[in-house]
C-alpha positions as CSV (number, residue, x, y, z in Angstrom):
1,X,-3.6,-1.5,16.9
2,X,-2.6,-4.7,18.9
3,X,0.2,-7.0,18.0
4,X,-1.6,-10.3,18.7
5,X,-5.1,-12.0,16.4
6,X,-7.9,-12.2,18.6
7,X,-8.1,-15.8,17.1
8,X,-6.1,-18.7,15.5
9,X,-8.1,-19.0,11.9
10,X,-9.7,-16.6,9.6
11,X,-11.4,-16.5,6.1
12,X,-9.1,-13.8,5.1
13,X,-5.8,-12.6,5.8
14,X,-4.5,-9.6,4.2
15,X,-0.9,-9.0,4.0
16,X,-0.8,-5.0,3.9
17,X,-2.9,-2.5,5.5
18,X,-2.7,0.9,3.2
19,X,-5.0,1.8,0.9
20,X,-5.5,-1.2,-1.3
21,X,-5.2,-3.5,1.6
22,X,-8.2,-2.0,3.5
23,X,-9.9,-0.9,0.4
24,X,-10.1,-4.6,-0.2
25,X,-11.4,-5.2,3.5
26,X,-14.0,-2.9,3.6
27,X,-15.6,-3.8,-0.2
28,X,-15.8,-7.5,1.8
29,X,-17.7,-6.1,4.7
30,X,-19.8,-4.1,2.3
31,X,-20.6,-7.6,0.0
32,X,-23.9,-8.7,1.0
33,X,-22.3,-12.6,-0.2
34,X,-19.6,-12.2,2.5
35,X,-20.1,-12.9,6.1
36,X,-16.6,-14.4,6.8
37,X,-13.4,-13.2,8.9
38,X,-10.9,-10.8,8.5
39,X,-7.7,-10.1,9.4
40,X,-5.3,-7.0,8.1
41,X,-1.9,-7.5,9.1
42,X,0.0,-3.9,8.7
43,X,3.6,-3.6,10.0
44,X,4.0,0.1,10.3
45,X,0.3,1.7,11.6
46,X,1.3,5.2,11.1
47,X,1.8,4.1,7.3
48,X,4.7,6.7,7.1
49,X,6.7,5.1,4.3
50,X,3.5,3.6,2.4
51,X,2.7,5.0,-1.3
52,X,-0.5,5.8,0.4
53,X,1.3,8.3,2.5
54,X,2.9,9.8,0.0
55,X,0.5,9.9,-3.0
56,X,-0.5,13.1,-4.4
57,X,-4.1,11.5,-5.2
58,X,-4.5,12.3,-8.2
59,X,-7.5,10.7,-10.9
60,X,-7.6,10.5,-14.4
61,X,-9.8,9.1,-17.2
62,X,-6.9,10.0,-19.9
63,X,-5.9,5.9,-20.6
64,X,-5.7,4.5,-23.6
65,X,-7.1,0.7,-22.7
66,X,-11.0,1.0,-21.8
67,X,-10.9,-0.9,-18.6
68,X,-8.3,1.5,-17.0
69,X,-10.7,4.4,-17.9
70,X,-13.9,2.7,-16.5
71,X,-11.6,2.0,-13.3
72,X,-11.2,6.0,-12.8
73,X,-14.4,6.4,-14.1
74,X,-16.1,4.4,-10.9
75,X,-13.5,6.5,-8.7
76,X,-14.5,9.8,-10.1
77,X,-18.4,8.4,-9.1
78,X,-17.0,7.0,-5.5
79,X,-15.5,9.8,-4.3
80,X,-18.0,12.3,-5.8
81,X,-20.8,10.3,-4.0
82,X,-18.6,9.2,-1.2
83,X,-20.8,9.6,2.1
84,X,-23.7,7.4,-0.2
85,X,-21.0,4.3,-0.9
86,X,-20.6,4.4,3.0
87,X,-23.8,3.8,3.9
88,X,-25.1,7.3,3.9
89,X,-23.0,7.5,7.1
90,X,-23.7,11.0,9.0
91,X,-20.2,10.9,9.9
92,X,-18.6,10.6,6.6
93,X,-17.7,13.7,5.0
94,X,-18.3,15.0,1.0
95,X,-15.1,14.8,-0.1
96,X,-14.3,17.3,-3.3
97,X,-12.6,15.9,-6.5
98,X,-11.1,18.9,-7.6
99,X,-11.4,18.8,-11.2
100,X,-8.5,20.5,-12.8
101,X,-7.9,17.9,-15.2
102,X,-4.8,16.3,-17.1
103,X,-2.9,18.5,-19.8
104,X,-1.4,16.0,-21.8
105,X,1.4,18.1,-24.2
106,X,2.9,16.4,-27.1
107,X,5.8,18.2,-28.6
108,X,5.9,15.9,-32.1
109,X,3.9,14.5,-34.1
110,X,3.7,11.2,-33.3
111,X,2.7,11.5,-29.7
112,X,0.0,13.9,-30.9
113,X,-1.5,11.1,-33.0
114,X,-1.2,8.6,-29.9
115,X,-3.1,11.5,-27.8
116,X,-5.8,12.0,-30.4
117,X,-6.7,8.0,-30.7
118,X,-6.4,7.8,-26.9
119,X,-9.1,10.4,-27.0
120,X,-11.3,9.0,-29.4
121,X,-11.6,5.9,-26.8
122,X,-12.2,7.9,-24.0
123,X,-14.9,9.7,-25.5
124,X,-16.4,6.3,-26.5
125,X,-16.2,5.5,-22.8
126,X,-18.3,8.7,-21.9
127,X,-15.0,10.6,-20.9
128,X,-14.8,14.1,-21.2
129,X,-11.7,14.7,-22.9
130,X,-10.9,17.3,-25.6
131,X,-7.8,16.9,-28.0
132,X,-6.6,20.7,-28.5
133,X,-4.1,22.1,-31.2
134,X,-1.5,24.8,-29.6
135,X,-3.3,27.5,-30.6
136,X,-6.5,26.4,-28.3
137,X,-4.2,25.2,-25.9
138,X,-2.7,29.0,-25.4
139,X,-6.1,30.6,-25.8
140,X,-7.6,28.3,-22.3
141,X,-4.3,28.6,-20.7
142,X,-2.4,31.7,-22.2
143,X,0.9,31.2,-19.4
144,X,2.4,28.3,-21.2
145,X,5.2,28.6,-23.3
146,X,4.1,26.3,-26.0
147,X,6.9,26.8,-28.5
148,X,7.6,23.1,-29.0
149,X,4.5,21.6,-28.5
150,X,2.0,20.5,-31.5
151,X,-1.3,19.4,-29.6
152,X,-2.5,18.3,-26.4
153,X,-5.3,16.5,-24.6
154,X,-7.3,17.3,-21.5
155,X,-10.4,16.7,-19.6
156,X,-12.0,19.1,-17.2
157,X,-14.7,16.1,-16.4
158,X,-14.0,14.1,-13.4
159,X,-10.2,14.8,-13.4
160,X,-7.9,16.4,-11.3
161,X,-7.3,15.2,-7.3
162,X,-9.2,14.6,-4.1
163,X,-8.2,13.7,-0.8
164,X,-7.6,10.2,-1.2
165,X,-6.9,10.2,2.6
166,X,-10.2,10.6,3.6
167,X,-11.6,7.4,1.4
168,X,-8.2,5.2,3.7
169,X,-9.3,6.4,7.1
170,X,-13.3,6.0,6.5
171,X,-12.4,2.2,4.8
172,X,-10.3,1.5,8.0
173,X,-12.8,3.1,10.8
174,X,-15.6,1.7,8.8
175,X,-14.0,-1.9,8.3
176,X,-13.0,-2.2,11.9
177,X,-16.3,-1.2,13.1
178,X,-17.5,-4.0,10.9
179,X,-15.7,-6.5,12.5
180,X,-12.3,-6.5,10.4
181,X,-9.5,-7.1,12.6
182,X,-6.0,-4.6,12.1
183,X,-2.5,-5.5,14.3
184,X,0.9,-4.5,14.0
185,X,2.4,-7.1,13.0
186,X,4.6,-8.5,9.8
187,X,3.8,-11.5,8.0
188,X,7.5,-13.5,7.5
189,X,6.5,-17.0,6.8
190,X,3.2,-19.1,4.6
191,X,2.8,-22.7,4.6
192,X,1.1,-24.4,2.1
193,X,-0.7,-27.7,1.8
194,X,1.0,-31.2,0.8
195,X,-0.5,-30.4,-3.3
196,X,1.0,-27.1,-3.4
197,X,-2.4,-25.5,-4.3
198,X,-3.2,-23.2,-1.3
199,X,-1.5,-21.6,1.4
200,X,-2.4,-23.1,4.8
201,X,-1.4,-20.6,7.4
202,X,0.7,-17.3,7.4
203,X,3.4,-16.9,10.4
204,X,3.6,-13.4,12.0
205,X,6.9,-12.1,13.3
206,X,5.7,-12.5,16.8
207,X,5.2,-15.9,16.5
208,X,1.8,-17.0,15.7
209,X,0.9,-18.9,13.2
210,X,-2.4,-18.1,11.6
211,X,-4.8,-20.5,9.7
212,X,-6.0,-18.8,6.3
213,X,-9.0,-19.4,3.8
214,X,-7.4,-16.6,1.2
215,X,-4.3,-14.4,1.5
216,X,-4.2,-11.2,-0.2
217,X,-0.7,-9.4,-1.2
218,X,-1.8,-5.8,-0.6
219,X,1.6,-5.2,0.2
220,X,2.5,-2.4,-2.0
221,X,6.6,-1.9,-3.0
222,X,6.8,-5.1,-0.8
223,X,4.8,-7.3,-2.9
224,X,7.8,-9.3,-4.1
225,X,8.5,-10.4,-0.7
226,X,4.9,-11.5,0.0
227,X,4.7,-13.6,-2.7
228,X,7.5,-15.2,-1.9
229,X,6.8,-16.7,1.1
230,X,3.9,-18.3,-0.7
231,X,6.9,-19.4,-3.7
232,X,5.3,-17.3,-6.5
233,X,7.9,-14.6,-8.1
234,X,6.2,-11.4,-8.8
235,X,7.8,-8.3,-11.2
236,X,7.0,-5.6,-8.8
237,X,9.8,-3.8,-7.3
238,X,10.6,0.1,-5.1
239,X,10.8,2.7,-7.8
240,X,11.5,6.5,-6.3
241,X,9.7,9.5,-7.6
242,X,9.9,13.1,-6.1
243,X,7.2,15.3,-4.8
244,X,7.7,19.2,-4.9
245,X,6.0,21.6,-2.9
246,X,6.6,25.5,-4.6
247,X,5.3,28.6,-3.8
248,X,5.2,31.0,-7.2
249,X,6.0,34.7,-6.2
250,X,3.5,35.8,-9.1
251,X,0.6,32.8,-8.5
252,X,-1.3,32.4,-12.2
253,X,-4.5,33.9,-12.5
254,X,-6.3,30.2,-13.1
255,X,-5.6,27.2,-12.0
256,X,-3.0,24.6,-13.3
257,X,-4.5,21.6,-14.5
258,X,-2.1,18.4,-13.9
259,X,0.5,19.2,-16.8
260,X,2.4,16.4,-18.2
261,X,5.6,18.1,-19.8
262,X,7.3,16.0,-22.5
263,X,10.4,16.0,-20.6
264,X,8.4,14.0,-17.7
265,X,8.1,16.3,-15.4
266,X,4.3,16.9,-14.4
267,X,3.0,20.0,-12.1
268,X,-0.3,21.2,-10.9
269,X,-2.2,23.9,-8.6
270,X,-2.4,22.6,-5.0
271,X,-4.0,25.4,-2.9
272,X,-2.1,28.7,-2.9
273,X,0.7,26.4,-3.9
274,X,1.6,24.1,-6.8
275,X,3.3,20.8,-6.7
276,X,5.4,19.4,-9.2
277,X,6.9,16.0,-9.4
278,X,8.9,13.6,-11.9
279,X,11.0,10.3,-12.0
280,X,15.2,10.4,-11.3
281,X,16.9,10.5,-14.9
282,X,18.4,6.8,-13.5
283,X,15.4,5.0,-12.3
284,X,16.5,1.6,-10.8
285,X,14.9,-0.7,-8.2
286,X,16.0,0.8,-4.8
287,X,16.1,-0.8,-1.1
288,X,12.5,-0.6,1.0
289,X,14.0,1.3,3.1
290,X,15.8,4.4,1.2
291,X,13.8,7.0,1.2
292,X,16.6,9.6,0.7
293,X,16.2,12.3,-2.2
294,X,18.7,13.4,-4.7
295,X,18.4,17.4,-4.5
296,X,20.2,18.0,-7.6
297,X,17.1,17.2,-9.2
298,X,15.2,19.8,-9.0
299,X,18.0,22.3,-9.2
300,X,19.3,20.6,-12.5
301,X,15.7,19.3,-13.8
302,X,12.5,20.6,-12.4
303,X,13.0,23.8,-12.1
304,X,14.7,24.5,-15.5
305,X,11.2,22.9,-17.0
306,X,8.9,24.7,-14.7
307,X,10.5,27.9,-15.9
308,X,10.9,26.9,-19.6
309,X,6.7,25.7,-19.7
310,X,5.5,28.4,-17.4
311,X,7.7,31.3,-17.5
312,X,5.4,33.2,-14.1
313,X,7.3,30.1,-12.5
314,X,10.9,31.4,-13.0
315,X,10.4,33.3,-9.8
316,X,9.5,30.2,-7.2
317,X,10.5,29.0,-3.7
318,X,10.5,25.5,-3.1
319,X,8.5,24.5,0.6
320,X,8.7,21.0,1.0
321,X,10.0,17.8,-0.7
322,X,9.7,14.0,-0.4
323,X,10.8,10.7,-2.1
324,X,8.3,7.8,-2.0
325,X,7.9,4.5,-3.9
326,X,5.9,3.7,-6.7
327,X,5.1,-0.2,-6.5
328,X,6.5,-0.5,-9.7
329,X,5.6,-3.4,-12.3
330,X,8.9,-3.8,-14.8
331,X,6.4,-6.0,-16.8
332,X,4.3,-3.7,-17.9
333,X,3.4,-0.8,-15.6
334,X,-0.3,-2.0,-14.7
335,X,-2.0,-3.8,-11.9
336,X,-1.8,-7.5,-10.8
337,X,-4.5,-8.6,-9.5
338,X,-7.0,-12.0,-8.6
339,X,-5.6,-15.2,-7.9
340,X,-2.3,-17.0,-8.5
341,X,-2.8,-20.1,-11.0
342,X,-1.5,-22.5,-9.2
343,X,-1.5,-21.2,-5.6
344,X,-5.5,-20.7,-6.3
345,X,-6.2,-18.4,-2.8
346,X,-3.1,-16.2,-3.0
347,X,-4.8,-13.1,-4.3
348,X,-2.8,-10.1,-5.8
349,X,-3.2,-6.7,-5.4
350,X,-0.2,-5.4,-6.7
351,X,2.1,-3.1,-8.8
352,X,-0.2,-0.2,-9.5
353,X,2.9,1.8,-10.8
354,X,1.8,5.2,-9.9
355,X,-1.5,4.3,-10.5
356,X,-3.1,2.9,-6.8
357,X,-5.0,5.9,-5.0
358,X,-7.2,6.5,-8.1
359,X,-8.0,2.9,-8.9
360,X,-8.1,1.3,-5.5
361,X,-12.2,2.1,-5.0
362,X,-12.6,-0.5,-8.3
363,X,-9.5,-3.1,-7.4
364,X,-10.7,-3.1,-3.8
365,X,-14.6,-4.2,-5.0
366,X,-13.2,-6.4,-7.7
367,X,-10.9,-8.4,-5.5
368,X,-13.8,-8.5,-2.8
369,X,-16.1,-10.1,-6.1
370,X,-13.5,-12.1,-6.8
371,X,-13.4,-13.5,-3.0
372,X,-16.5,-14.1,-2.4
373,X,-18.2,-15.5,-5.7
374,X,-14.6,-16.3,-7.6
375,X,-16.0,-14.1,-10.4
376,X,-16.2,-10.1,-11.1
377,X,-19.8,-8.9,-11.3
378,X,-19.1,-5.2,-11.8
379,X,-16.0,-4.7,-13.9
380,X,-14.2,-7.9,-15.7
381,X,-10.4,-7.1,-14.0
382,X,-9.1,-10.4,-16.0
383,X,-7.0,-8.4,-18.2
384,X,-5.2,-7.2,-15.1
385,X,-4.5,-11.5,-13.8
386,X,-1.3,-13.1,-13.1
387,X,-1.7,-15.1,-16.5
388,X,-0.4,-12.5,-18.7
389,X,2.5,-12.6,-16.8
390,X,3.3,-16.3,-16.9
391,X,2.2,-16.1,-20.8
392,X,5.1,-12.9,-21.4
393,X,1.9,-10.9,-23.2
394,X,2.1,-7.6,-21.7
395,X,-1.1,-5.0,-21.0
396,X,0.2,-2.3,-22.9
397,X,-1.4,0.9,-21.7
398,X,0.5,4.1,-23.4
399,X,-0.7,6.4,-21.2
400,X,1.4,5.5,-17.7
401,X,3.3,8.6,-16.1
């Protein structure tokens, strides 16, 4: 990518290039109402330390709010029909959503009941999803240890993971070919008009200063710092959460479907391999920048649970770790997205919480909606606005890993 805008003014300006950022980008090209100009501004174009680098792209239709299973319920139909979306592109490629599922296991009573209502609006919603005492749960899946647990849910429908990589690079081939413009560059300054109201123009590290109809935050674990330049305080903040990569010296006979352990810890087939993964015990903001991992977690955490739930796994070999960021909303743990109140063309994309790769196919359409008619025509993402924020009334979704 080049550093400098081929121009001085655009219609667009996207602060983030990763997956939501050109996910938004692309669902512009691809609205037949929008024929203005783009620009992504991304500061690192090998994406290294995004969340979209190090997602495990995983989708689920196990929410308990409706619009967060619609959302994954247009994913599951975007990536199943992928090479269509794109225009029936000979290029594209199928990409497969691997459809293990979610086994959500409750160990009291009391979660069991929030896991049968959940499932009771899910299947309302078309979902697939089957609530299962233990005793069904050992019968489908006889290599848990299932002691402690009372009931479970899971959904073999349109659940499980995909390569979410291959929906990033098609939206950013497809948008540039389109006539979206990507550099490497950093946003570090806005300026907004005399009223307040809108931001004017967006000033890039190298100097320029860009003029701006919109500016979307699509900035990820950064998204406080983008809206600050634009003087709008946003709850999103740099969480860490681990990614395990274990090889099992007796491999189950089935596959794993995504297993959400009471204690937190959540593990799944991936290959010949599984991966596990869970959040540190102390879970605090941490610098954009730290990216170290604490290894006495898995010895002290993961493994123990692996081992306890799935007794084949006390015999495993760990092959590769990571730490990456969740964009992490303290307020509630869901999206923020559409326009600022006030600032009316500062558009959020932000603070997915985990929750990004699966629903950026719906946020990046919605947002793109949003753009170019100031309405959404597909799904209504209101409930997902700043407002709630400004009001303290949370989105409470009970089903956020």
């Amino acid at each position: 990518m080049t550093q400098t805008p081929a121009k001085t003014s655009y219609d667009v300006v996207i602060v983030g290039g990763a997956m939501l950022g050109s996910s938004v980008a692309w669902f512009l090209t691809d609205n037949p109402g929008f024929d203005g100009s783009i620009l992504v501004v991304e500061r690192d174009p090998t994406y290294e330390f995004t969340s979209t680098s190090h997602t495990n792209s995983c989708m689920r239709q196990q929410f308990s709010q409706e619009i967060n299973v619609r959302i994954s319920q247009f994913a599951a139909d975007f990536v199943k029909n992928f090479r269509a979306y794109m225009g029936n592109d000979p290029r594209v490629p199928t990409v497969a959503l691997q459809s293990y599922g979610y086994m959500y296991l409750a160990d009291n009573a009391g979660f069991a009941m929030t896991l049968r209502e959940n499932q009771k609006l899910q299947e309302a919603c078309g979902a697939g999803t089957k609530h299962m005492t233990r005793d069904e749960i050992a019968a489908a899946y006889p290599f848990y240890q299932l002691d402690d647990i009372v009931a479970g849910n899971h959904n073999l429908i349109d659940e499980g993971y995909f390569d979410g990589n291959t929906l990033f690079d098609w939206w950013k081939r497809s948008a540039r070919e389109r006539g979206v413009e990507y550099v490497t560059n950093e946003v570090v300054a806005m300026t907004k008009d005399a009223s307040g109201t809108r931001v004017e123009s967006v000033t890039l590290k190298s100097g320029e200063v860009i003029n701006c109809g919109t500016v979307v935050n699509a900035s990820g674990p950064r998204a406080a710092l983008t809206a600050k330049m634009a003087g709008v305080d946003i709850p999103v903040e740099p969480r860490k959460r681990y990614t395990y990569i274990f090889e099992a010296e007796k491999p189950l006979d089935s596959d794993l479907p995504l297993t959400i352990d009471p204690s937190g810890v959540h593990m799944r087939s991936e290959g010949t391999y599984y991966l596990a993964g869970c959040p540190p015990d102390d879970d605090p903001a941490v610098d954009h920048d730290d990216f170290v991992q604490d290894h006495s977690l898995w010895e002290e955490k993961v493994w123990p649970i692996l081992a306890t739930r799935i007794p084949q796994f006390e015999a495993i070999k760990l092959r590769n770790s990571w730490a990456g960021h969740y964009a992490y909303n303290v307020f509630d743990q869901n999206a923020i997205v559409g326009p600022h109140p006030e600032v009316i063309n500062f558009i959020f994309v932000n603070g997915f919480s985990g929750h990004g790769f699966q629903q950026s196919p719906a946020m990046g359409r919605g947002v793109a909606e949003w753009i170019t008619a100031g309405a959404y025509s597909s799904l209504d993402l209101t409930p997902f606005s700043f407002d709630r924020i400004a009001s303290g009334i949370r989105f409470e979704e009970k089903a956020v890993i």
